[in-house]
Short mmCIF file of C-alpha atoms and ligand atoms in Angstrom, two decimals:
data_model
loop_
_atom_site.label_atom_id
_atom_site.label_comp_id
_atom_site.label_asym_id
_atom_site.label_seq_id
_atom_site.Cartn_x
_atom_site.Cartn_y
_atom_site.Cartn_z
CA UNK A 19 143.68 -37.79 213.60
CA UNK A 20 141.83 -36.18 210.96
CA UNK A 21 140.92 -37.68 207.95
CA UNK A 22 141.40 -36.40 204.38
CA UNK A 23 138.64 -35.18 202.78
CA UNK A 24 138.94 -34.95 198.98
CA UNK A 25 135.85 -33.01 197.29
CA UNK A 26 135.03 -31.88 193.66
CA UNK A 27 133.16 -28.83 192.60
CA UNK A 28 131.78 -29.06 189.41
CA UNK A 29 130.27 -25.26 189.18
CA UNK A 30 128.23 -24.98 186.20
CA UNK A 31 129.29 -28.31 184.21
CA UNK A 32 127.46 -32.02 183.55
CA UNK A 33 123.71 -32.08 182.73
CA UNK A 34 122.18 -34.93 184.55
CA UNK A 35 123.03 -37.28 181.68
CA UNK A 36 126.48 -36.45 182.09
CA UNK A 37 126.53 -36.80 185.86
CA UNK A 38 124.92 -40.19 185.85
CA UNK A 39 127.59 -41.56 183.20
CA UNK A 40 130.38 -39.81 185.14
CA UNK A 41 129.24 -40.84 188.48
CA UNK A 42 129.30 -44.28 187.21
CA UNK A 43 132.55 -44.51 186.08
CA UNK A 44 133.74 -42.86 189.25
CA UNK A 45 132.42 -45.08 191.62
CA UNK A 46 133.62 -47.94 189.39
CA UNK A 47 137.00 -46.48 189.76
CA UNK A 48 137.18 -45.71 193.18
CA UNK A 49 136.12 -49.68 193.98
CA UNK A 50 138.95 -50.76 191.42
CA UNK A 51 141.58 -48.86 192.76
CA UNK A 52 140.54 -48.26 196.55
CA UNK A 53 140.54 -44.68 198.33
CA UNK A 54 140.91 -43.87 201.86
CA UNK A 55 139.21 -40.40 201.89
CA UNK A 56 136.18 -38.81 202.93
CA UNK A 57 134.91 -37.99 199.31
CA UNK A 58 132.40 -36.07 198.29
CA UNK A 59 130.97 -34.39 194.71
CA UNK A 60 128.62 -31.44 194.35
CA UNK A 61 127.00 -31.26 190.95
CA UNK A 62 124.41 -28.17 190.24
CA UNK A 63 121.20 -28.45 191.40
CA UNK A 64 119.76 -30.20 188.33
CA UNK A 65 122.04 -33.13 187.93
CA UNK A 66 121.88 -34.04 191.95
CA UNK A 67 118.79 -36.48 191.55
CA UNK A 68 120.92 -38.38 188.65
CA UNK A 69 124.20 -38.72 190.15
CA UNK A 70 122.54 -39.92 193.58
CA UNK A 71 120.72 -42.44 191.76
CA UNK A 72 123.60 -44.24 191.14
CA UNK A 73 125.74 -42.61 194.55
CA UNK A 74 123.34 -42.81 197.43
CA UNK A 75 124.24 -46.22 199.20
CA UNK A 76 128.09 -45.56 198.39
CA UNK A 77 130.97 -43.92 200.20
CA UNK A 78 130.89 -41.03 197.76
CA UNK A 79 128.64 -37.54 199.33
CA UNK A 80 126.83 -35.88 197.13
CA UNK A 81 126.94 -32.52 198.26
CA UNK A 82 124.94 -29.15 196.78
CA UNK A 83 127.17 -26.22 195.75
CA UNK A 84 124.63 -23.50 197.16
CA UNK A 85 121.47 -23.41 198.88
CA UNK A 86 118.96 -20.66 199.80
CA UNK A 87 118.95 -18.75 202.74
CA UNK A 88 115.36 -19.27 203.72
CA UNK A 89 113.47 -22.47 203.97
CA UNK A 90 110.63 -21.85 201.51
CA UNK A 91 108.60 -19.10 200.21
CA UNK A 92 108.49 -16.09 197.60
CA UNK A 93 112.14 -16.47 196.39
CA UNK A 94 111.79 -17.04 193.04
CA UNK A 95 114.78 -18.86 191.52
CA UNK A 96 115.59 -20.04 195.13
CA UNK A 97 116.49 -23.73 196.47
CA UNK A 98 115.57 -24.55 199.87
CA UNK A 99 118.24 -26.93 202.03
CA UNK A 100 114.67 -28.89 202.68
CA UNK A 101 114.34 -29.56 199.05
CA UNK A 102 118.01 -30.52 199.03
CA UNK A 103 117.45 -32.72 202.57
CA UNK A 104 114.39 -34.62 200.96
CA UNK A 105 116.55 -35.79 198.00
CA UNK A 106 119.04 -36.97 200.50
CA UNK A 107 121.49 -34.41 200.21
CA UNK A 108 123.17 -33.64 203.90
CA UNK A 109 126.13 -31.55 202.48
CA UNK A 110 126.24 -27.89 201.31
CA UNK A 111 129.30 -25.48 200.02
CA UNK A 112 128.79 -22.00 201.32
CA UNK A 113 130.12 -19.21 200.63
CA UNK A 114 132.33 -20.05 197.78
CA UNK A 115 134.40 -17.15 196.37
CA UNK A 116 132.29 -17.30 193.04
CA UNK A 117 129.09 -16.67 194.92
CA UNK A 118 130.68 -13.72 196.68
CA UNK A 119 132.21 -12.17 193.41
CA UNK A 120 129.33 -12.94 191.37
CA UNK A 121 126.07 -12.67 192.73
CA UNK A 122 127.04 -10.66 195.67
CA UNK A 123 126.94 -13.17 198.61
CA UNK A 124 128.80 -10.96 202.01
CA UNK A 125 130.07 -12.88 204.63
CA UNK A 126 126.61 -12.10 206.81
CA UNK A 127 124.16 -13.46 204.11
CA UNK A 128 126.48 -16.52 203.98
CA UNK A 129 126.82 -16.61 207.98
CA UNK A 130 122.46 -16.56 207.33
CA UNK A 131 122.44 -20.12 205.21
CA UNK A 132 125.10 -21.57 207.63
CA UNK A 133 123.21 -21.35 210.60
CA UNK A 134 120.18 -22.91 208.15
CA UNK A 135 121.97 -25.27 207.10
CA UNK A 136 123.02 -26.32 210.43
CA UNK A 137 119.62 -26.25 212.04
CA UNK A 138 118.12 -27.96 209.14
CA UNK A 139 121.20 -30.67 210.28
CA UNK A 140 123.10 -30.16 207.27
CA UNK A 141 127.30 -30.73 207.37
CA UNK A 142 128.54 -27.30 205.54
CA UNK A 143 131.80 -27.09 203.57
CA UNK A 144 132.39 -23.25 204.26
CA UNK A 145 134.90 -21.35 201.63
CA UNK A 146 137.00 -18.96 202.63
CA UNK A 147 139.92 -17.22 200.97
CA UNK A 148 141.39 -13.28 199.78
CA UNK A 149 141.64 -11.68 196.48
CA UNK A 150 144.95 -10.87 194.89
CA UNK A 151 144.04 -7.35 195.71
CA UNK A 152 143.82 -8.34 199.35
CA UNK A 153 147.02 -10.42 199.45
CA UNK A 154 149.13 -7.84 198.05
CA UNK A 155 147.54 -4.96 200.59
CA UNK A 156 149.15 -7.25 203.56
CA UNK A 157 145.41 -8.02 204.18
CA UNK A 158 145.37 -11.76 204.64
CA UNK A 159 144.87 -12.85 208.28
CA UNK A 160 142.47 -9.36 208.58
CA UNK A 161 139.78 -10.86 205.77
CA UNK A 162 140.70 -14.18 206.51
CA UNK A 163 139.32 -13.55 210.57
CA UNK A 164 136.39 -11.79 209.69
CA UNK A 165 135.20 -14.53 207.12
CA UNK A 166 135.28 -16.70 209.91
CA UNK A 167 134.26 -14.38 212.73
CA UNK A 168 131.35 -13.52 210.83
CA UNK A 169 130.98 -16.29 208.55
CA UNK A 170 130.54 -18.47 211.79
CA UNK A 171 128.78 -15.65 214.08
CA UNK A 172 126.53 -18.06 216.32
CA UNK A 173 127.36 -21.40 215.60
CA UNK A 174 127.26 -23.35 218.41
CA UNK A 175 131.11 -25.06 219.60
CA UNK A 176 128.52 -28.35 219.36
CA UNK A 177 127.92 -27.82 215.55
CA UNK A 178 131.77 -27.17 214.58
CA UNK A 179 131.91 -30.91 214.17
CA UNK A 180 129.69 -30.26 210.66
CA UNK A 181 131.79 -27.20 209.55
CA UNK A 182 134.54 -28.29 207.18
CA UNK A 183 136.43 -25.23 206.05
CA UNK A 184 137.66 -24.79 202.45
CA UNK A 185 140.67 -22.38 202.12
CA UNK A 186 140.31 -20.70 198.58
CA UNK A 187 142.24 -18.29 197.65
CA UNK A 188 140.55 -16.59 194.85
CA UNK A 189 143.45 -15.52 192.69
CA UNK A 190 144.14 -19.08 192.68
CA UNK A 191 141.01 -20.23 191.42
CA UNK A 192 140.72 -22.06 188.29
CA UNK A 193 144.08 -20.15 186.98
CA UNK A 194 146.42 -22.67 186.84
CA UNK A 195 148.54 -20.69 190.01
CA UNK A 196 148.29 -22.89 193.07
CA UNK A 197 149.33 -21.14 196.44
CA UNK A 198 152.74 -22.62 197.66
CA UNK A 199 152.59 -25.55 199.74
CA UNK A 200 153.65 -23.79 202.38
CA UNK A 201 151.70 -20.66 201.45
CA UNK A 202 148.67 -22.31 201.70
CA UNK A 203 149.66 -24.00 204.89
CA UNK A 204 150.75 -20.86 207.00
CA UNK A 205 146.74 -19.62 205.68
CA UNK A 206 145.55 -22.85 207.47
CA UNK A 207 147.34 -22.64 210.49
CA UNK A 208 145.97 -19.12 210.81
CA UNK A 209 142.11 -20.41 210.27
CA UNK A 210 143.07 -23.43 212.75
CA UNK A 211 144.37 -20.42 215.48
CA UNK A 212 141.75 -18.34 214.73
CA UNK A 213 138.92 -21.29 215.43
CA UNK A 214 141.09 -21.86 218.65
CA UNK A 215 140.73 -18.80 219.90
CA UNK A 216 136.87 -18.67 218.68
CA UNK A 217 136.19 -21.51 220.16
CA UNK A 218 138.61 -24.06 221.68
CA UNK A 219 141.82 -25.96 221.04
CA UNK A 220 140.33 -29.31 221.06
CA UNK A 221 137.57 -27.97 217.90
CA UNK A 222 140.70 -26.60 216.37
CA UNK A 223 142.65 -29.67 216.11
CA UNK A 224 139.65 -31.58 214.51
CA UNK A 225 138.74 -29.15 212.05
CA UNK A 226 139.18 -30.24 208.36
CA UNK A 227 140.54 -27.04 206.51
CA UNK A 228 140.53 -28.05 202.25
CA UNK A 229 142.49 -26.48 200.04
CA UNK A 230 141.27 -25.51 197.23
CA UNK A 231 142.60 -23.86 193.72
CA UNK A 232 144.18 -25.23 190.84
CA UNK A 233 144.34 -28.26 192.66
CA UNK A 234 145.80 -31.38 190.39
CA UNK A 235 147.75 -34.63 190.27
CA UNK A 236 150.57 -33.12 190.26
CA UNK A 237 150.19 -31.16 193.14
CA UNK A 238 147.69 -32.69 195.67
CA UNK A 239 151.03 -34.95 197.36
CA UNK A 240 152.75 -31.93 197.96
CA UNK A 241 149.96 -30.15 199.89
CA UNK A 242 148.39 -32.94 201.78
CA UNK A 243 152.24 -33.47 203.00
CA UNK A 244 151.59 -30.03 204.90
CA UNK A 245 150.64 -30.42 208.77
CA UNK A 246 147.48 -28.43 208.05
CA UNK A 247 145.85 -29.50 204.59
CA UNK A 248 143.61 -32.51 205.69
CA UNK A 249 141.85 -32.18 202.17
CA UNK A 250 141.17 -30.44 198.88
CA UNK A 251 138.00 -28.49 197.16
CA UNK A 252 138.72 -29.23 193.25
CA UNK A 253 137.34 -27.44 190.74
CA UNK A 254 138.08 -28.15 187.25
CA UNK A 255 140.20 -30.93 188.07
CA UNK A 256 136.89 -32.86 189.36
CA UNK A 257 135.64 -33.04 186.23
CA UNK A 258 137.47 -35.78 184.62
CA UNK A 259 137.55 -39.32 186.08
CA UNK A 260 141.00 -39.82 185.01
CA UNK A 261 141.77 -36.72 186.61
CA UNK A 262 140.27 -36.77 190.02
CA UNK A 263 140.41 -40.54 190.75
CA UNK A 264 144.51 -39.80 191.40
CA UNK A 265 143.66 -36.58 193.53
CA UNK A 266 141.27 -38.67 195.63
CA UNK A 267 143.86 -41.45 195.85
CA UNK A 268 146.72 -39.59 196.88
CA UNK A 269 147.65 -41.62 199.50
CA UNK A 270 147.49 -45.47 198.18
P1 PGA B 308 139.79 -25.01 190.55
O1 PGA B 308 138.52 -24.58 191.44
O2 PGA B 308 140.26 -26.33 191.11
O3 PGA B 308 139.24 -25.15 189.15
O4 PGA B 308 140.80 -23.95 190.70
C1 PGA B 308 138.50 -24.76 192.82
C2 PGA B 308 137.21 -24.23 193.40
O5 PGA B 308 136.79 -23.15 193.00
O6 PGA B 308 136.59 -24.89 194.26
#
């Protein structure tokens, strides 16, 4: 059985004053109402030590929404997963489609901070997903594979338990257009076959593949019905208590 596992993204939003107050009111949520998810939240770098001040003994993960690829050293503007593991953080978001759009982040570079972020025993939420461009070419499975293929290029079958995938599909992404239930669920079954044949049936059926984009209230019932969403990445939808607490309670 695998368990859901419902995670927000903030991206570039909440200071550290803003975290604290939010995290706050989040946790006092999730004890009033009750969830039965894995949850987790990934503020930016700045606002982590605030929001595990009031997280760190709770059921809530407070994850990091990048990392560097080296573990110290001349990279100026850099953060090294041992700065993130002294704080307490044990969960990083690679590869996320903004990273690869944006400041140029190929599936080997990301591949490089995975197997970091593994050795430095980190659990990695890994984001995969096309462009409309791709989609529309017929080239879904074929970019699909080789994010994982390469994305996941020497990880050891005894370190899948700490991948989590995250299917994103980037025209999707903070647009308002969520992929069809089933849509999203036929990409997810191909990630699942393609781990399979990576590495093994039994890794297959216990990976946790998120999906992620435009994810909402409305919606989140609907996908977690399919056989193959066990969770959801949410973006802008995170960023609201009274928004996320019914995404991460989807099932009471
Ligand atoms: P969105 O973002 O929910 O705002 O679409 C999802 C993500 O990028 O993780």
């Amino acid at each position: 059985m695998r368990k859901a596992y419902i995670a927000g993204n903030w991206k570039m939003n909440m200071t550290a004053t803003e975290g604290r107050e939010y995290a706050k009111a989040l946790l006092a949520a999730v004890k009033e109402k009750g969830a039965d998810v894995k949850m987790m939240v990934a503020p930016p770098f700045v606002t982590i030590p605030a929001v595990l001040e009031v997280l760190k003994d709770s059921p809530i993960i407070v994850a990091a929404q990048n990392m560097a690829d080296h573990k110290s050293g001349a990279y100026t503007g850099e953060v090294s997963p041992l700065m993130l593991k002294d704080l307490g953080v044990n969960t990083v978001i690679l590869g996320h489609s903004e990273r690869r759009q944006y400041y140029g982040e190929t599936n080997e570079i990301i591949n490089g901070k995975i197997l970091l972020a593994l050795e430095c025993g980190m659990d990695v939420v890994y984001c995969v997903g096309e462009t409309l461009e791709e989609r529309e070419a017929g080239k879904l499975e074929e970019v699909l594979a080789s994010q994982i293929e390469v994305g996941l290029k020497g990880v050891d079958a005894s370190a899948m338990a700490h991948i989590t995938i995250a299917y994103e599909p980037v025209w999707a992404i903070g647009t308002g257009k969520t992929a069809s239930a089933e849509d999203a669920d036929s990409a997810h079954l191909f990630i699942r076959e393609t781990v399979e044949r990576l590495y093994s049936k039994d890794i297959a059926e216990n990976l946790i593949i998120q999906y992620g984009g435009s994810v909402k209230a409305g919606n989140v019932k609907a996908l977690m019905a399919k056989e193959n969403i066990d969770g959801a990445l949410v973006g802008g939808a995170s960023l609201s208590v009274e928004q996320f607490l019914p995404i991460l309670t989807f099932n009471k």
